[in-house]
Short mmCIF file of C-alpha atoms and ligand atoms in Angstrom, two decimals:
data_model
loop_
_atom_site.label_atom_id
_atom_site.label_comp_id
_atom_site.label_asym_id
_atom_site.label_seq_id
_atom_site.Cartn_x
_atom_site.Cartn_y
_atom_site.Cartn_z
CA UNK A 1 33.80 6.73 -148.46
CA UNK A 2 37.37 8.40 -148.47
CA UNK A 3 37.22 11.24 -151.12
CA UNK A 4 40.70 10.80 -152.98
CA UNK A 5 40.17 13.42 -155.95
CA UNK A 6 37.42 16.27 -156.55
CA UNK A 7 37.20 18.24 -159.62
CA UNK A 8 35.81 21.86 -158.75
CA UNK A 9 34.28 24.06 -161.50
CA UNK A 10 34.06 27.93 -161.10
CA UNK A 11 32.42 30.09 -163.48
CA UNK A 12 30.01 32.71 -163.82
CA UNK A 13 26.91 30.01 -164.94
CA UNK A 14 25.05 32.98 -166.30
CA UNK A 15 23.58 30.86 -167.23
CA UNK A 16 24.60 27.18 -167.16
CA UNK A 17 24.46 25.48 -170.17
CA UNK A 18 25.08 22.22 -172.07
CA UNK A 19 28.39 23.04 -172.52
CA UNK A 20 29.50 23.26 -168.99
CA UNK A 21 27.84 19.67 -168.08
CA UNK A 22 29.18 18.39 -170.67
CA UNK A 23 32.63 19.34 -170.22
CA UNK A 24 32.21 18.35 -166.30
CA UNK A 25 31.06 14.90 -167.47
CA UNK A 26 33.72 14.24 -169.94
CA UNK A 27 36.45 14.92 -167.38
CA UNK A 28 35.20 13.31 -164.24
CA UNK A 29 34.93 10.42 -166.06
CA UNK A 30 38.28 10.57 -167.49
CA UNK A 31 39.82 11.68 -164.20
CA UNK A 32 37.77 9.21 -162.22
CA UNK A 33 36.96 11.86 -159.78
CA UNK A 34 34.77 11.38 -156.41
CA UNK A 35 33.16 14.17 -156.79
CA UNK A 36 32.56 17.30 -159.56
CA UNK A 37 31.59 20.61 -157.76
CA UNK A 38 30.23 23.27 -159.31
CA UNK A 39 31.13 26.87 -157.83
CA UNK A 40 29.47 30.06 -158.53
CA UNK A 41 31.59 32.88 -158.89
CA UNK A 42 29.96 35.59 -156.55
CA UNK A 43 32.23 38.67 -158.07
CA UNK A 44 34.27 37.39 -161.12
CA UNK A 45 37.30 39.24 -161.30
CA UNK A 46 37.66 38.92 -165.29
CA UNK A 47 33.79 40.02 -165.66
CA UNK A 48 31.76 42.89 -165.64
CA UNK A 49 29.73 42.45 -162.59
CA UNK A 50 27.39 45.57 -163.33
CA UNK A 51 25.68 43.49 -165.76
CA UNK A 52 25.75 39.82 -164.21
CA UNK A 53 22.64 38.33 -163.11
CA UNK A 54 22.06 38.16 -159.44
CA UNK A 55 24.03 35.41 -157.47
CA UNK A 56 20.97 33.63 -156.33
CA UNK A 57 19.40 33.13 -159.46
CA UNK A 58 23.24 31.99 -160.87
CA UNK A 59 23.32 29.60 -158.04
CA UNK A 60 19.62 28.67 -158.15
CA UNK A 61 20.16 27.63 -162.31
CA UNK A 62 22.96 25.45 -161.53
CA UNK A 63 20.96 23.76 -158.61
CA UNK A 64 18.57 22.74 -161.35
CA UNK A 65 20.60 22.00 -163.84
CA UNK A 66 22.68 19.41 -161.61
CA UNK A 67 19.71 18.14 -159.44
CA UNK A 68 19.73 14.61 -161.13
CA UNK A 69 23.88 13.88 -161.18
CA UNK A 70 25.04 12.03 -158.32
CA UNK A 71 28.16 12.91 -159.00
CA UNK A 72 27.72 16.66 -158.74
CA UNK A 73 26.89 19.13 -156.51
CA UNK A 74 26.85 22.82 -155.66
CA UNK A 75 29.21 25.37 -152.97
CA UNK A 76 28.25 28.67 -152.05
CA UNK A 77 31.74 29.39 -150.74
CA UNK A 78 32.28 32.01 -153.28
CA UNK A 79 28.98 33.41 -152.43
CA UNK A 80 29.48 33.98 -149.15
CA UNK A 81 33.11 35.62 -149.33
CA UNK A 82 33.49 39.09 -149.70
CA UNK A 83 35.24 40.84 -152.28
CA UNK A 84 36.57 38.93 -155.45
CA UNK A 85 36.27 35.44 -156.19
CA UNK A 86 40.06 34.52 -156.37
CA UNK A 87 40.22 30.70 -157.19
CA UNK A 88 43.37 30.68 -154.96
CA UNK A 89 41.42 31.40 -151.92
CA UNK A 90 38.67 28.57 -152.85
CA UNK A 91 41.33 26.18 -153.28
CA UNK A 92 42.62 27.27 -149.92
CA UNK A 93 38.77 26.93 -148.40
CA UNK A 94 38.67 23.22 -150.92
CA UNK A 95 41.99 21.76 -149.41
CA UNK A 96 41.03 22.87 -145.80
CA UNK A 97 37.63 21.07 -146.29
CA UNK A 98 38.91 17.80 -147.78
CA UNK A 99 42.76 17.70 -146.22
CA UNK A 100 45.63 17.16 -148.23
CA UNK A 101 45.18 13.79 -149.24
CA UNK A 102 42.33 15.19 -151.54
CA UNK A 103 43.74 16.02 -154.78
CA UNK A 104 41.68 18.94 -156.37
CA UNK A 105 40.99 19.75 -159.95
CA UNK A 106 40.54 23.12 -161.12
CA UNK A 107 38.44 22.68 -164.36
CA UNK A 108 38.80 25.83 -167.25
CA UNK A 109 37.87 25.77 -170.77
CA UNK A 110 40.27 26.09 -172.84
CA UNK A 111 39.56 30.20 -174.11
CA UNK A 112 40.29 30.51 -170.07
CA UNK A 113 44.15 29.93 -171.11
CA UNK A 114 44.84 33.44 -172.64
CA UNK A 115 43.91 35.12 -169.16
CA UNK A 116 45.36 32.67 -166.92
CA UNK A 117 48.52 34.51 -166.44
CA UNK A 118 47.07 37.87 -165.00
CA UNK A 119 44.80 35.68 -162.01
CA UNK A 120 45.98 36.41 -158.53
CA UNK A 121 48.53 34.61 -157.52
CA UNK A 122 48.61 32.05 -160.43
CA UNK A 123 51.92 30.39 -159.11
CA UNK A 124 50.99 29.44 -156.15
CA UNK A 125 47.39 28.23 -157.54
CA UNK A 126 49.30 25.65 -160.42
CA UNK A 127 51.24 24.92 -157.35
CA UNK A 128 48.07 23.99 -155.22
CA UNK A 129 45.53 21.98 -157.48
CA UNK A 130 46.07 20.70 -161.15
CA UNK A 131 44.55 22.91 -163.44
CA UNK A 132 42.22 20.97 -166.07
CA UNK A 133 41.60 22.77 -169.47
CA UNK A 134 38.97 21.34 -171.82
CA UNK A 135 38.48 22.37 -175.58
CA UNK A 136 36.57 24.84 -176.60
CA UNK A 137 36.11 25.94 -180.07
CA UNK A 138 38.51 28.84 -180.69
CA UNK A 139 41.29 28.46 -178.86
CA UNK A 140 44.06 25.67 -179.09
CA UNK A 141 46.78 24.41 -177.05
CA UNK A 142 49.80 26.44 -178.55
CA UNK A 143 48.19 29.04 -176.41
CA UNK A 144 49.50 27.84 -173.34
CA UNK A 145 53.21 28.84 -174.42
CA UNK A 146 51.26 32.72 -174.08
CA UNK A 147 51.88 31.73 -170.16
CA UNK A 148 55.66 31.63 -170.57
CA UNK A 149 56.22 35.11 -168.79
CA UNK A 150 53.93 33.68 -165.72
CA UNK A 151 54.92 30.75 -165.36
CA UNK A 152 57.95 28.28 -165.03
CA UNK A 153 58.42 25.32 -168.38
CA UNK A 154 57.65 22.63 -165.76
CA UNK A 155 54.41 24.49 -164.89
CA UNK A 156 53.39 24.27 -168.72
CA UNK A 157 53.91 21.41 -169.29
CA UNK A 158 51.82 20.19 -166.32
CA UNK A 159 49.35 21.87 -167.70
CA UNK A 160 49.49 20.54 -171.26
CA UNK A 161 49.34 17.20 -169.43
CA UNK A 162 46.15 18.10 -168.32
CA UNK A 163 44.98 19.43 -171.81
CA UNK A 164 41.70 16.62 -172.50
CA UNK A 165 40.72 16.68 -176.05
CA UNK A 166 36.78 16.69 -175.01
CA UNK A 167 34.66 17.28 -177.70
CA UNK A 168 34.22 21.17 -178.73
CA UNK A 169 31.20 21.93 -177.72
CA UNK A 170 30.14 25.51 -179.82
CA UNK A 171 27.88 27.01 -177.45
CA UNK A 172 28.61 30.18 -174.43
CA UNK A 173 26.00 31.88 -171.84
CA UNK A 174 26.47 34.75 -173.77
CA UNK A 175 24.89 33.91 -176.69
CA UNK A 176 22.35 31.71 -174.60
CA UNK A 177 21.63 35.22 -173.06
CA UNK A 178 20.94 36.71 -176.39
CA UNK A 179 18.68 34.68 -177.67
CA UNK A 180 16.70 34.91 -174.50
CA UNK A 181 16.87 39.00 -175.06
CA UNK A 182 15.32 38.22 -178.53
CA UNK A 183 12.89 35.39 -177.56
CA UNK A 184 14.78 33.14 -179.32
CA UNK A 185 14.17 29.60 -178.17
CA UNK A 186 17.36 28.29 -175.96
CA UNK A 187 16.29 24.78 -175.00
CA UNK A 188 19.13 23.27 -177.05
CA UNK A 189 21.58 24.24 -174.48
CA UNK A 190 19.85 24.74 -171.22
CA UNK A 191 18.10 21.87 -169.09
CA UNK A 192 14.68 22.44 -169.53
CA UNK A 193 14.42 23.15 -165.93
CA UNK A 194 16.95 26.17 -166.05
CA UNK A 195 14.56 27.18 -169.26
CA UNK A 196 11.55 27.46 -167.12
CA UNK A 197 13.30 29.25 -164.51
CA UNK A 198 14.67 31.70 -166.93
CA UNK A 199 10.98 32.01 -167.85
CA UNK A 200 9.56 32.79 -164.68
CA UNK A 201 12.09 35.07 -163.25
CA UNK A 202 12.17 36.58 -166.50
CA UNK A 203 15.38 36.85 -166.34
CA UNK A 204 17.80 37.90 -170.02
CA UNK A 205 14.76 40.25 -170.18
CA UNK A 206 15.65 44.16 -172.05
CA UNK A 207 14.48 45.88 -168.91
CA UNK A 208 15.44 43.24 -166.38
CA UNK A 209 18.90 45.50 -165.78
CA UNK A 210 20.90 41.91 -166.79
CA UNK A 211 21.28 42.92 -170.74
P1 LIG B 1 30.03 33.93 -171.05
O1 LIG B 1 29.63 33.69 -172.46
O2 LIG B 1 29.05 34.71 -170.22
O3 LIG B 1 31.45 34.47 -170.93
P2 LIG B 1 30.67 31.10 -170.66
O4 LIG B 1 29.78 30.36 -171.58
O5 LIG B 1 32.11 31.22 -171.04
O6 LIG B 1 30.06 32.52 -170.29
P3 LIG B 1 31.29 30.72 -167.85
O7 LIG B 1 30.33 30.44 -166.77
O8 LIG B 1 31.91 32.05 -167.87
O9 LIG B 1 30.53 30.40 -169.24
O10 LIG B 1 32.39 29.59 -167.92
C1 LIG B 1 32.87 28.87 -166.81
C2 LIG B 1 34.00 28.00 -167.33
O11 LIG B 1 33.49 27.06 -168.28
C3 LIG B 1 35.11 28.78 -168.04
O12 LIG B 1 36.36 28.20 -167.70
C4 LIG B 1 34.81 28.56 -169.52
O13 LIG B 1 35.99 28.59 -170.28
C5 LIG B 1 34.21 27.15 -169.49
N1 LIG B 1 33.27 26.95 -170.59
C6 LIG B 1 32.08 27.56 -170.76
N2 LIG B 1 31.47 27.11 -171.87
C7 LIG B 1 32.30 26.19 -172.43
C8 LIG B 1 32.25 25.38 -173.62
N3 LIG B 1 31.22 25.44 -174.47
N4 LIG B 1 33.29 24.55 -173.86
C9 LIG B 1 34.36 24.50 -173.02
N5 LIG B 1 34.47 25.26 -171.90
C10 LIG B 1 33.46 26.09 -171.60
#
């Protein structure tokens, strides 16, 4: 089957969580992509890495959490580079895999916008995939006129074309991770098979070196 249009997700997946699949559903099926491909960051520039769980148990969650979509799957190709995870470079990897009669989708929620102008290289990345943006509670699209220094009118607009009102979804690993610190039950927003493999490699633990 020819692969016309793939929508990749990056993100730290620390861990994944009903948010993120939701988001991924809601826009495949409004794009009507191929394929949605999840991609662990291995070294997020915009995080602090001291304190990010380990990449295998990142990439191991979203394995889980995806195991029953069709539609989705997993890369390692952050993984396995060295140094930062600049989205530019796994477009480059993306559009070398598929060709360039793939179109690629670059998925972000929307609190993603106020950074977007400081990633590396951020010209040539709106020039090389269509950045997505999906609603998250918090941030709004009046933001995107914050990228005016970075980036050309025509860029913007692009990607207020690509603004999709899916539904705002209030939930974040972060919090996810703090309610694991307290033993707080998270099953609301994780799969239950990412809950039970939080559980057994006790990971969002106080003395776990995550937290
Ligand atoms: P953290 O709380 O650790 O910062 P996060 O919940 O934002 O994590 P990430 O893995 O960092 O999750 O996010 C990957 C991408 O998914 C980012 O572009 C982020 O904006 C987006 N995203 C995460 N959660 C949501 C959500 N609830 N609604 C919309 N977008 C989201």
């Amino acid at each position: 089957m020819a692969i016309n249009s793939v929508l990749l997700f990056g993100g730290t997946f620390d861990p994944i969580h009903h948010g993120h699949h939701e988001i991924a559903t809601f826009v495949a099926t409004k794009l009507s992509v191929d394929k949605v491909i999840f991609v662990p960051a291995a070294d997020p520039p915009h995080k602090d890495t001291a304190s990010i769980t380990s990449a295998k148990d990142r990439y191991a969650m979203v394995e889980l959490a995806i195991q029953d979509e069709p539609l989705f799957s997993i890369s390692d190709c952050e993984l396995k580079r060295q140094g930062p995870s600049y989205t530019i470079d796994t477009i480059r990897y993306f559009q070398d895999l598929f060709g360039s009669s793939t179109q690629l989708f670059w998925l972000i929620g929307a609190d993603s916008i106020k950074d977007l102008g400081g990633w590396y290289k951020i010209e040539e990345l709106v020039e090389s995939c269509q950045i997505v943006t999906a609603c998250r509670p918090g941030a709004n699209k009046q933001e995107l006129q914050l990228l005016c220094n970075s980036l050309s009118t025509g860029m913007i607009k692009q990607l207020e074309t690509y603004w999709i009102e899916t539904p705002e979804i209030d939930i974040s690993s972060t919090s996810i991770r703090e309610c694991a610190i307290d033993n707080k039950p998270i099953d609301s927003w994780v799969s239950l098979p990412v809950v039970e493999y939080i559980h057994k490699h006790q990971l969002y633990k106080k003395n776990h070196g995550n937290n």
